[in-house]
Amino acid sequence: MSVARYWREIPRRYRLEAGKCSNCGYIAFPHRLVCPECGSRKFEDYRLKDTGKIVSFTTIEVGPTEFSDQVPYNVGIIELGDEVRITAQIADADPKDIKIGGKVKLEFRKIQQDGHAGVIKYGYKAVLV
Ligand SMILES: [Zn+2]
């Protein structure tokens, strides 16, 4: 993803703003231009819940280069409300404390720092509640 596009998307990501298809109700997060379910291009803004439960998770021992200073870390599939599943890092948690069905809250945090450009990327992380 380009840096410009990344920064454009930050406000929506920060507010957990999704798009809800006006035709079939499909919820797209991040936003999409075209509904993958019905092909409609009409969306209304839809605010996701910031709490959810863990559907599955894994511990990453060897990460991609940009995350190599963070290993090991936990990544989970989080179901927000009963609507949307997202993938997020589960921060500040010992793997033995993470349970399927466990409740989490999303927080907006620094995710990664690009060493050369000095670009700090922010995004949501899940923390156990
Ligand atoms: Zn649709």
GROMACS .gro file of C-alpha atoms and ligand atoms in nm:
model
  130
    1MET     CA    1   0.000   0.000   0.000
    2SER     CA    2   0.133   0.345  -0.086
    3VAL     CA    3   0.214   0.585   0.196
    4ALA     CA    4  -0.035   0.840   0.060
    5ARG     CA    5  -0.315   0.586   0.052
    6TYR     CA    6  -0.218   0.463   0.395
    7TRP     CA    7  -0.247   0.810   0.546
    8ARG     CA    8  -0.575   0.875   0.368
    9GLU     CA    9  -0.721   0.566   0.529
   10ILE     CA   10  -0.605   0.646   0.881
   11PRO     CA   11  -0.906   0.851   0.994
   12ARG     CA   12  -1.145   0.575   0.894
   13ARG     CA   13  -0.933   0.306   1.049
   14TYR     CA   14  -0.892   0.511   1.363
   15ARG     CA   15  -1.268   0.548   1.398
   16LEU     CA   16  -1.327   0.186   1.297
   17GLU     CA   17  -1.545   0.321   1.023
   18ALA     CA   18  -1.671   0.056   0.785
   19GLY     CA   19  -1.899   0.076   0.486
   20LYS     CA   20  -2.238  -0.091   0.498
   21CYS     CA   21  -2.386  -0.183   0.161
   22SER     CA   22  -2.713   0.006   0.117
   23ASN     CA   23  -2.849  -0.277  -0.094
   24CYS     CA   24  -2.767  -0.602   0.089
   25GLY     CA   25  -2.622  -0.491   0.423
   26TYR     CA   26  -2.274  -0.636   0.366
   27ILE     CA   27  -2.021  -0.466   0.594
   28ALA     CA   28  -1.685  -0.387   0.438
   29PHE     CA   29  -1.388  -0.294   0.652
   30PRO     CA   30  -1.184  -0.122   0.529
   31HIS     CA   31  -1.423   0.051   0.291
   32ARG     CA   32  -1.468  -0.080  -0.061
   33LEU     CA   33  -1.599   0.081  -0.374
   34VAL     CA   34  -1.797  -0.220  -0.488
   35CYS     CA   35  -1.989  -0.463  -0.271
   36PRO     CA   36  -1.841  -0.814  -0.313
   37GLU     CA   37  -2.182  -0.967  -0.241
   38CYS     CA   38  -2.415  -0.781  -0.474
   39GLY     CA   39  -2.200  -0.544  -0.682
   40SER     CA   40  -2.369  -0.231  -0.547
   41ARG     CA   41  -2.161   0.085  -0.521
   42LYS     CA   42  -2.378   0.249  -0.258
   43PHE     CA   43  -2.242   0.233   0.094
   44GLU     CA   44  -2.330   0.416   0.410
   45ASP     CA   45  -2.079   0.479   0.690
   46TYR     CA   46  -2.101   0.225   0.964
   47ARG     CA   47  -1.917   0.239   1.295
   48LEU     CA   48  -1.783  -0.094   1.415
   49LYS     CA   49  -1.783  -0.195   1.778
   50ASP     CA   50  -1.442  -0.171   1.943
   51THR     CA   51  -1.489  -0.489   2.143
   52GLY     CA   52  -1.510  -0.846   2.028
   53LYS     CA   53  -1.399  -1.200   2.085
   54ILE     CA   54  -1.111  -1.411   1.969
   55VAL     CA   55  -1.209  -1.661   1.701
   56SER     CA   56  -0.862  -1.801   1.653
   57PHE     CA   57  -0.505  -1.696   1.712
   58THR     CA   58  -0.148  -1.793   1.648
   59THR     CA   59   0.190  -1.692   1.781
   60ILE     CA   60   0.435  -1.566   1.520
   61GLU     CA   61   0.788  -1.677   1.597
   62VAL     CA   62   0.952  -1.564   1.273
   63GLY     CA   63   0.792  -1.251   1.134
   64PRO     CA   64   0.825  -1.056   0.811
   65THR     CA   65   1.124  -0.823   0.817
   66GLU     CA   66   0.936  -0.513   0.923
   67PHE     CA   67   0.804  -0.691   1.232
   68SER     CA   68   1.120  -0.887   1.311
   69ASP     CA   69   1.195  -0.672   1.616
   70GLN     CA   70   0.859  -0.767   1.768
   71VAL     CA   71   0.872  -1.149   1.757
   72PRO     CA   72   0.732  -1.348   1.913
   73TYR     CA   73   0.393  -1.183   1.887
   74ASN     CA   74   0.034  -1.302   1.877
   75VAL     CA   75  -0.204  -1.250   1.589
   76GLY     CA   76  -0.571  -1.327   1.618
   77ILE     CA   77  -0.889  -1.325   1.418
   78ILE     CA   78  -1.125  -1.104   1.612
   79GLU     CA   79  -1.500  -1.100   1.566
   80LEU     CA   80  -1.643  -0.755   1.636
   81GLY     CA   81  -2.003  -0.775   1.745
   82ASP     CA   82  -2.151  -1.051   1.531
   83GLU     CA   83  -2.068  -0.873   1.213
   84VAL     CA   84  -1.712  -0.842   1.103
   85ARG     CA   85  -1.395  -1.040   1.145
   86ILE     CA   86  -1.062  -0.865   1.138
   87THR     CA   87  -0.706  -0.979   1.185
   88ALA     CA   88  -0.514  -0.794   1.451
   89GLN     CA   89  -0.214  -0.832   1.671
   90ILE     CA   90  -0.304  -0.928   2.028
   91ALA     CA   91  -0.077  -0.700   2.224
   92ASP     CA   92   0.075  -0.733   2.570
   93ALA     CA   93  -0.048  -1.088   2.615
   94ASP     CA   94   0.120  -1.412   2.712
   95PRO     CA   95   0.002  -1.684   2.469
   96LYS     CA   96  -0.112  -1.895   2.765
   97ASP     CA   97  -0.355  -1.619   2.863
   98ILE     CA   98  -0.517  -1.603   2.519
   99LYS     CA   99  -0.826  -1.815   2.477
  100ILE     CA  100  -1.066  -1.882   2.190
  101GLY     CA  101  -1.379  -1.687   2.277
  102GLY     CA  102  -1.184  -1.452   2.504
  103LYS     CA  103  -1.294  -1.090   2.504
  104VAL     CA  104  -1.074  -0.819   2.359
  105LYS     CA  105  -1.089  -0.446   2.307
  106LEU     CA  106  -0.931  -0.270   2.012
  107GLU     CA  107  -0.685   0.009   2.079
  108PHE     CA  108  -0.516   0.235   1.829
  109ARG     CA  109  -0.140   0.206   1.860
  110LYS     CA  110   0.188   0.231   1.683
  111ILE     CA  111   0.227  -0.080   1.471
  112GLN     CA  112   0.551  -0.040   1.291
  113GLN     CA  113   0.829   0.205   1.224
  114ASP     CA  114   0.994   0.218   0.885
  115GLY     CA  115   1.364   0.248   0.964
  116HIS     CA  116   1.470   0.435   0.653
  117ALA     CA  117   1.184   0.675   0.595
  118GLY     CA  118   1.108   0.708   0.964
  119VAL     CA  119   0.742   0.657   0.890
  120ILE     CA  120   0.552   0.538   1.193
  121LYS     CA  121   0.242   0.343   1.108
  122TYR     CA  122  -0.051   0.326   1.340
  123GLY     CA  123  -0.334   0.083   1.352
  124TYR     CA  124  -0.549  -0.115   1.583
  125LYS     CA  125  -0.428  -0.383   1.817
  126ALA     CA  126  -0.639  -0.604   2.036
  127VAL     CA  127  -0.582  -0.620   2.410
  128LEU     CA  128  -0.735  -0.872   2.647
  129VAL     CA  129  -1.011  -0.742   2.875
  130ZN      ZN  130  -2.424  -0.546  -0.127
   0.00000   0.00000   0.00000
